[in-house]
Coordinates of C-alpha atoms in Angstrom, one line a residue:
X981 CA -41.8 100.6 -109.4
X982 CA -44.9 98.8 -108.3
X983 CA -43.9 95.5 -109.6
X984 CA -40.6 96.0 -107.4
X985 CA -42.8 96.6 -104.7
X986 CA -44.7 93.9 -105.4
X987 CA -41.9 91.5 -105.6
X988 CA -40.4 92.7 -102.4
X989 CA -43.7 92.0 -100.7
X990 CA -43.5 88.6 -101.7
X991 CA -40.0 87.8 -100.6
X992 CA -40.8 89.0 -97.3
X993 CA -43.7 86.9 -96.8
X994 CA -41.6 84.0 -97.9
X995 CA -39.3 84.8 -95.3
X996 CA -41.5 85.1 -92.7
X997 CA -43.4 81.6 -93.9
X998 CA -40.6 79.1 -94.2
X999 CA -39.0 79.3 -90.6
X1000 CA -42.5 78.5 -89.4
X1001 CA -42.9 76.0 -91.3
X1002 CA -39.3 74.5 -90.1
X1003 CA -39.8 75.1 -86.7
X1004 CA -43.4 73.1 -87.1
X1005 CA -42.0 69.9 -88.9
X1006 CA -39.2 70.1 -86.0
X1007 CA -41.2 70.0 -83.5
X1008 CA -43.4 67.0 -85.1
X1009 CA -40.2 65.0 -85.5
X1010 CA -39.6 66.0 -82.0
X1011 CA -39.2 62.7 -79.6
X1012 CA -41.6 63.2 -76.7
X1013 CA -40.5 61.9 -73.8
X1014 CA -41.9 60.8 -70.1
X1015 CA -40.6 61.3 -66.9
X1016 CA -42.1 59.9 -63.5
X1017 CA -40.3 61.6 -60.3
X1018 CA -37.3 62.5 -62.1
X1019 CA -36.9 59.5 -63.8
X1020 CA -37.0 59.0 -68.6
X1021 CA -39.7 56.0 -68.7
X1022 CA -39.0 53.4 -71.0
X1023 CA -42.2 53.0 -72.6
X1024 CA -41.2 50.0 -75.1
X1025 CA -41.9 50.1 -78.7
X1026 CA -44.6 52.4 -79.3
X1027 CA -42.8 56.1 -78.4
X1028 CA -45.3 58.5 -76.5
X1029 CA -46.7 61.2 -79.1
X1030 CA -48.4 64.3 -78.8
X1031 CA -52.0 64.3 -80.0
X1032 CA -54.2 67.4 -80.5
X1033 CA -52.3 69.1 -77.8
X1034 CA -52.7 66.1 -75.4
X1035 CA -49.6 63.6 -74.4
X1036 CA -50.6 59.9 -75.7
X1037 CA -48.7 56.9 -74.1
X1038 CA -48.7 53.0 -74.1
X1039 CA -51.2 51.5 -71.2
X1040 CA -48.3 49.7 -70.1
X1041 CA -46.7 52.6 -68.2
X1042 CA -49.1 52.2 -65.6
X1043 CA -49.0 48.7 -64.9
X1044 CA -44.9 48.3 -65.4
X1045 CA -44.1 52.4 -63.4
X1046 CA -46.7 52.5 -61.0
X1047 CA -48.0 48.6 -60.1
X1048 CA -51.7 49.2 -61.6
X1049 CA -53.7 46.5 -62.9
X1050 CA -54.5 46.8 -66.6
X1051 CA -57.3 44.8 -68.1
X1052 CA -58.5 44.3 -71.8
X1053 CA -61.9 43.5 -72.9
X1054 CA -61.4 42.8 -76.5
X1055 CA -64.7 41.9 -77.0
X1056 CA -66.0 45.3 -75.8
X1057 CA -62.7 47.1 -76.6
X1058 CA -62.4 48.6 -73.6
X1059 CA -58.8 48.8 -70.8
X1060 CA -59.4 49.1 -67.7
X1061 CA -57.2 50.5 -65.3
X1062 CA -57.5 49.7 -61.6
X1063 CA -55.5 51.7 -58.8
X1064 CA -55.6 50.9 -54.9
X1065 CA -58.9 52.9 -54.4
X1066 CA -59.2 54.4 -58.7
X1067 CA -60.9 52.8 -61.3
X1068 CA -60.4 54.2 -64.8
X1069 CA -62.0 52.5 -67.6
X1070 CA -61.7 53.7 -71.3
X1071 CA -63.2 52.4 -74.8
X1072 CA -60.9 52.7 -77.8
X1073 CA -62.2 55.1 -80.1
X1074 CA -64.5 57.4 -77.8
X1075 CA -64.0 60.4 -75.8
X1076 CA -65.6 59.1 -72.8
X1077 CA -64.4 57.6 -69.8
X1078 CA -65.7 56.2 -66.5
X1079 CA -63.8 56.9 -62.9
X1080 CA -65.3 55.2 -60.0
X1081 CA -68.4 54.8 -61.9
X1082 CA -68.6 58.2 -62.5
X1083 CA -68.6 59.6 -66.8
X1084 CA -65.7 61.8 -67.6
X1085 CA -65.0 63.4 -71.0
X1086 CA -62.1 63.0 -72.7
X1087 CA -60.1 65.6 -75.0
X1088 CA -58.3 62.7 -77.2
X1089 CA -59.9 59.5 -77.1
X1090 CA -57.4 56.0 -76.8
X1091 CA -56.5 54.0 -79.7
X1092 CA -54.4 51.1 -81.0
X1093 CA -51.3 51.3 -82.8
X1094 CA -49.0 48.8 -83.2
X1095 CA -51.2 46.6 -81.3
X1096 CA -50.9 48.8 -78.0
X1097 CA -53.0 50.4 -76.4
X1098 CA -52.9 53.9 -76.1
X1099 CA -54.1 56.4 -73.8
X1100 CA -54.0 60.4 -72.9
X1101 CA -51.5 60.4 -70.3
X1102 CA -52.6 63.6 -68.2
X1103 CA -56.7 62.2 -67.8
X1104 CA -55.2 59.0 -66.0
X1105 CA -52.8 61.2 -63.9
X1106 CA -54.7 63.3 -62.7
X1107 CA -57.1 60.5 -62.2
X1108 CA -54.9 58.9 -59.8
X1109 CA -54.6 62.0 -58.4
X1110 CA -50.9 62.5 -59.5
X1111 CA -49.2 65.9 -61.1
X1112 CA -48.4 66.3 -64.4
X1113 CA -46.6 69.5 -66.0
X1114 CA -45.7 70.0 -69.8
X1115 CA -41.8 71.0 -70.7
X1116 CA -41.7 72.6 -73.8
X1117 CA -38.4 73.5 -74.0
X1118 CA -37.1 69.9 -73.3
X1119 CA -40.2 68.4 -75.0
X1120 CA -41.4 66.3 -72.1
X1121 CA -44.2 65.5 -69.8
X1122 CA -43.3 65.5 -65.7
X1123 CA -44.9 63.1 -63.7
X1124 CA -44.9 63.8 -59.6
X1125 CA -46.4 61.0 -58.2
X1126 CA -46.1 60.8 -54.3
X1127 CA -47.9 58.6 -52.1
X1128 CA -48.3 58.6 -48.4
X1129 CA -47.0 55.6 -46.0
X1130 CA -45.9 54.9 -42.5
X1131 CA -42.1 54.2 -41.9
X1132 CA -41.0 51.7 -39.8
X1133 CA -41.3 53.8 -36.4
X1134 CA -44.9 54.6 -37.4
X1135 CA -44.4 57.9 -38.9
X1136 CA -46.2 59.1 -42.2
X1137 CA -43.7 59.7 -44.9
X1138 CA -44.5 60.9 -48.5
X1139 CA -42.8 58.6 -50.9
X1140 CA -42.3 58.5 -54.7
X1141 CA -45.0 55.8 -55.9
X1142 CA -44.6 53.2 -58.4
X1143 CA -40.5 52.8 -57.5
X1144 CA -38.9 51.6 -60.5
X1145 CA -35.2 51.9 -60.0
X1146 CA -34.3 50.3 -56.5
X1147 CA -30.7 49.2 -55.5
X1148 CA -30.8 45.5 -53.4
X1149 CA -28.0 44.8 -50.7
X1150 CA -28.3 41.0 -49.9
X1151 CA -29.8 38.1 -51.2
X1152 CA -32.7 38.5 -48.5
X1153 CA -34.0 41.6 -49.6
X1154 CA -33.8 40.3 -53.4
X1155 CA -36.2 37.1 -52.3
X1156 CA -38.4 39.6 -50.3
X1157 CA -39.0 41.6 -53.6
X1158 CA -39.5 38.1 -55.7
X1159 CA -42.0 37.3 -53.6
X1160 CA -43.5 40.7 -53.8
X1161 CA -43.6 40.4 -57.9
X1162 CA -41.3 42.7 -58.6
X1163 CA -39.6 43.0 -62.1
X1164 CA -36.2 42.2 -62.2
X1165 CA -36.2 45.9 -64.8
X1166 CA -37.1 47.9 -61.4
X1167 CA -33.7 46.5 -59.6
X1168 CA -30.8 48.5 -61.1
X1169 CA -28.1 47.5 -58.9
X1170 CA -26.9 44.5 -56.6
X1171 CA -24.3 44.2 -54.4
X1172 CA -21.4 41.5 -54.7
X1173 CA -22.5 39.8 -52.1
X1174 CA -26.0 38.7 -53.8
X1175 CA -26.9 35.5 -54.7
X1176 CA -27.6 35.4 -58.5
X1177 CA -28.0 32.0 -59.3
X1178 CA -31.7 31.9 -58.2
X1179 CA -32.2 35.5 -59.9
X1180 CA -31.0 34.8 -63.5
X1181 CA -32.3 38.8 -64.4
X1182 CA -30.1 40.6 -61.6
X1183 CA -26.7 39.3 -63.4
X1184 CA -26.4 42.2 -65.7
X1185 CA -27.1 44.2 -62.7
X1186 CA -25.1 47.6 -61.7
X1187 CA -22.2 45.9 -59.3
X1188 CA -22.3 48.7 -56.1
X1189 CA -19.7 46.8 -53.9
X1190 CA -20.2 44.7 -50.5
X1191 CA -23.7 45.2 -48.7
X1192 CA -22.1 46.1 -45.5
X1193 CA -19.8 48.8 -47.3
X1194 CA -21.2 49.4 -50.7
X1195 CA -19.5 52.1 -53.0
X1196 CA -21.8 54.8 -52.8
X1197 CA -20.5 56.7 -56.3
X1198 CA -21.8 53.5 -57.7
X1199 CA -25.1 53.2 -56.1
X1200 CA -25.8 57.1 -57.1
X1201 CA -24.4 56.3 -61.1
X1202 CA -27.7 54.2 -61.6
X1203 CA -30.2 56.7 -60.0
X1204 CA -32.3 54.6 -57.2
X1205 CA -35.3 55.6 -56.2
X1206 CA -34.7 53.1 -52.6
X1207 CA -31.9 51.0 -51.6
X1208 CA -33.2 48.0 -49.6
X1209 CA -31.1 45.7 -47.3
X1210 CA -32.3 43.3 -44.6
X1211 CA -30.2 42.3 -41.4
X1212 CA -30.8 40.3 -38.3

């Protein structure tokens, strides 16, 4: 009797074991993913990853999402990341950082992998003085990034910073944003009427119809974040 006790004991605490242990090595295979203002960032080769509880991402996202400067001190392993009025710089290996000149700790210090840099995602977010909420259920971290401007008739307008996915109307506006540096990854559409042949990376582009009467099914398909014509 007390060895079918025994025994029963034992299956039970199997039973109770191995779904914990399935759900855990789901979860680590789990991809984690990024979103900035409702939009998946692309954040190249190196995947984001979830480290002691803390979001770890490629430097890059801030330099190619949200137009910050990124510098590398190989010498001194250190990355520097440089905002309009933030300055957040961080040594590979070491739980410390320094914002504005001012030493923060860290809960998960940067590393390289791959060759990339990587850093905790919500420090420098908060840093900037962005949002950043976990999703457990979907397995992703939610950026909200909003930055304050005047609109043309002098008003001040909260924006979504760091605009990756803008449509272009006319060959004006697409010279406008060459000359402003912007990738040719943040334009996701183009309109017929846009000259290409000086913009060899808007060919591939989403096709949204004439700039005076664009499709707009086609212009919402690809997700923009602004749509920006010029006229005379």
């Amino acid at each position: 009797m007390k060895r079918k006790i025994c025994f029963l004991m034992i299956f039970v605490l199997l039973m109770t074991l191995f779904p914990a242990f399935g759900l855990a090595d789901t979860a680590k295979s789990q991809e984690t993913q990024v979103y900035l203002n409702g939009i998946k960032i692309n954040t190249g080769d190196v995947s984001p990853f979830i480290e002691n509880g803390r979001t770890m991402v490629p430097v890059r996202l801030f330099s190619e999402n949200l137009g910050a400067d990124v510098k590398w001190d190989d010498a001194a392993q250190t990355v520097t990341i440089q905002g309009q009025d933030v300055s957040v710089k961080l040594t590979i290996g070491k739980n410390e950082a320094v914002v504005n000149g001012k030493n923060k700790i860290l809960d998960v210090a940067p590393v390289v992998l791959s060759g990339r840099t990587i850093v905790p995602l919500r420090f420098i977010v908060e840093a900037f003085g962005a949002d950043v909420k976990w999703d457990d259920a979907a397995f992703k971290a939610v950026v909200t990034w909003n930055v304050k401007i005047k609109d043309s008739t002098g008003n001040n307008v909260t924006v979504p910073a760091g605009l990756n996915r803008i449509v272009v109307l006319n060959t004006d506006a697409a010279e406008a944003l060459r000359i402003l540096q912007i990738p040719d990854d943040f334009i996701v559409g183009v309109s017929d009427t846009v000259q290409t042949d000086p913009y060899i990376g808007l060919n591939n582009k989403q096709n949204i119809g004439k700039w005076q009467t664009p499709t707009i099914e086609k212009i919402m398909s690809v997700k923009p974040q602004a749509v920006i014509t010029y006229g005379r």
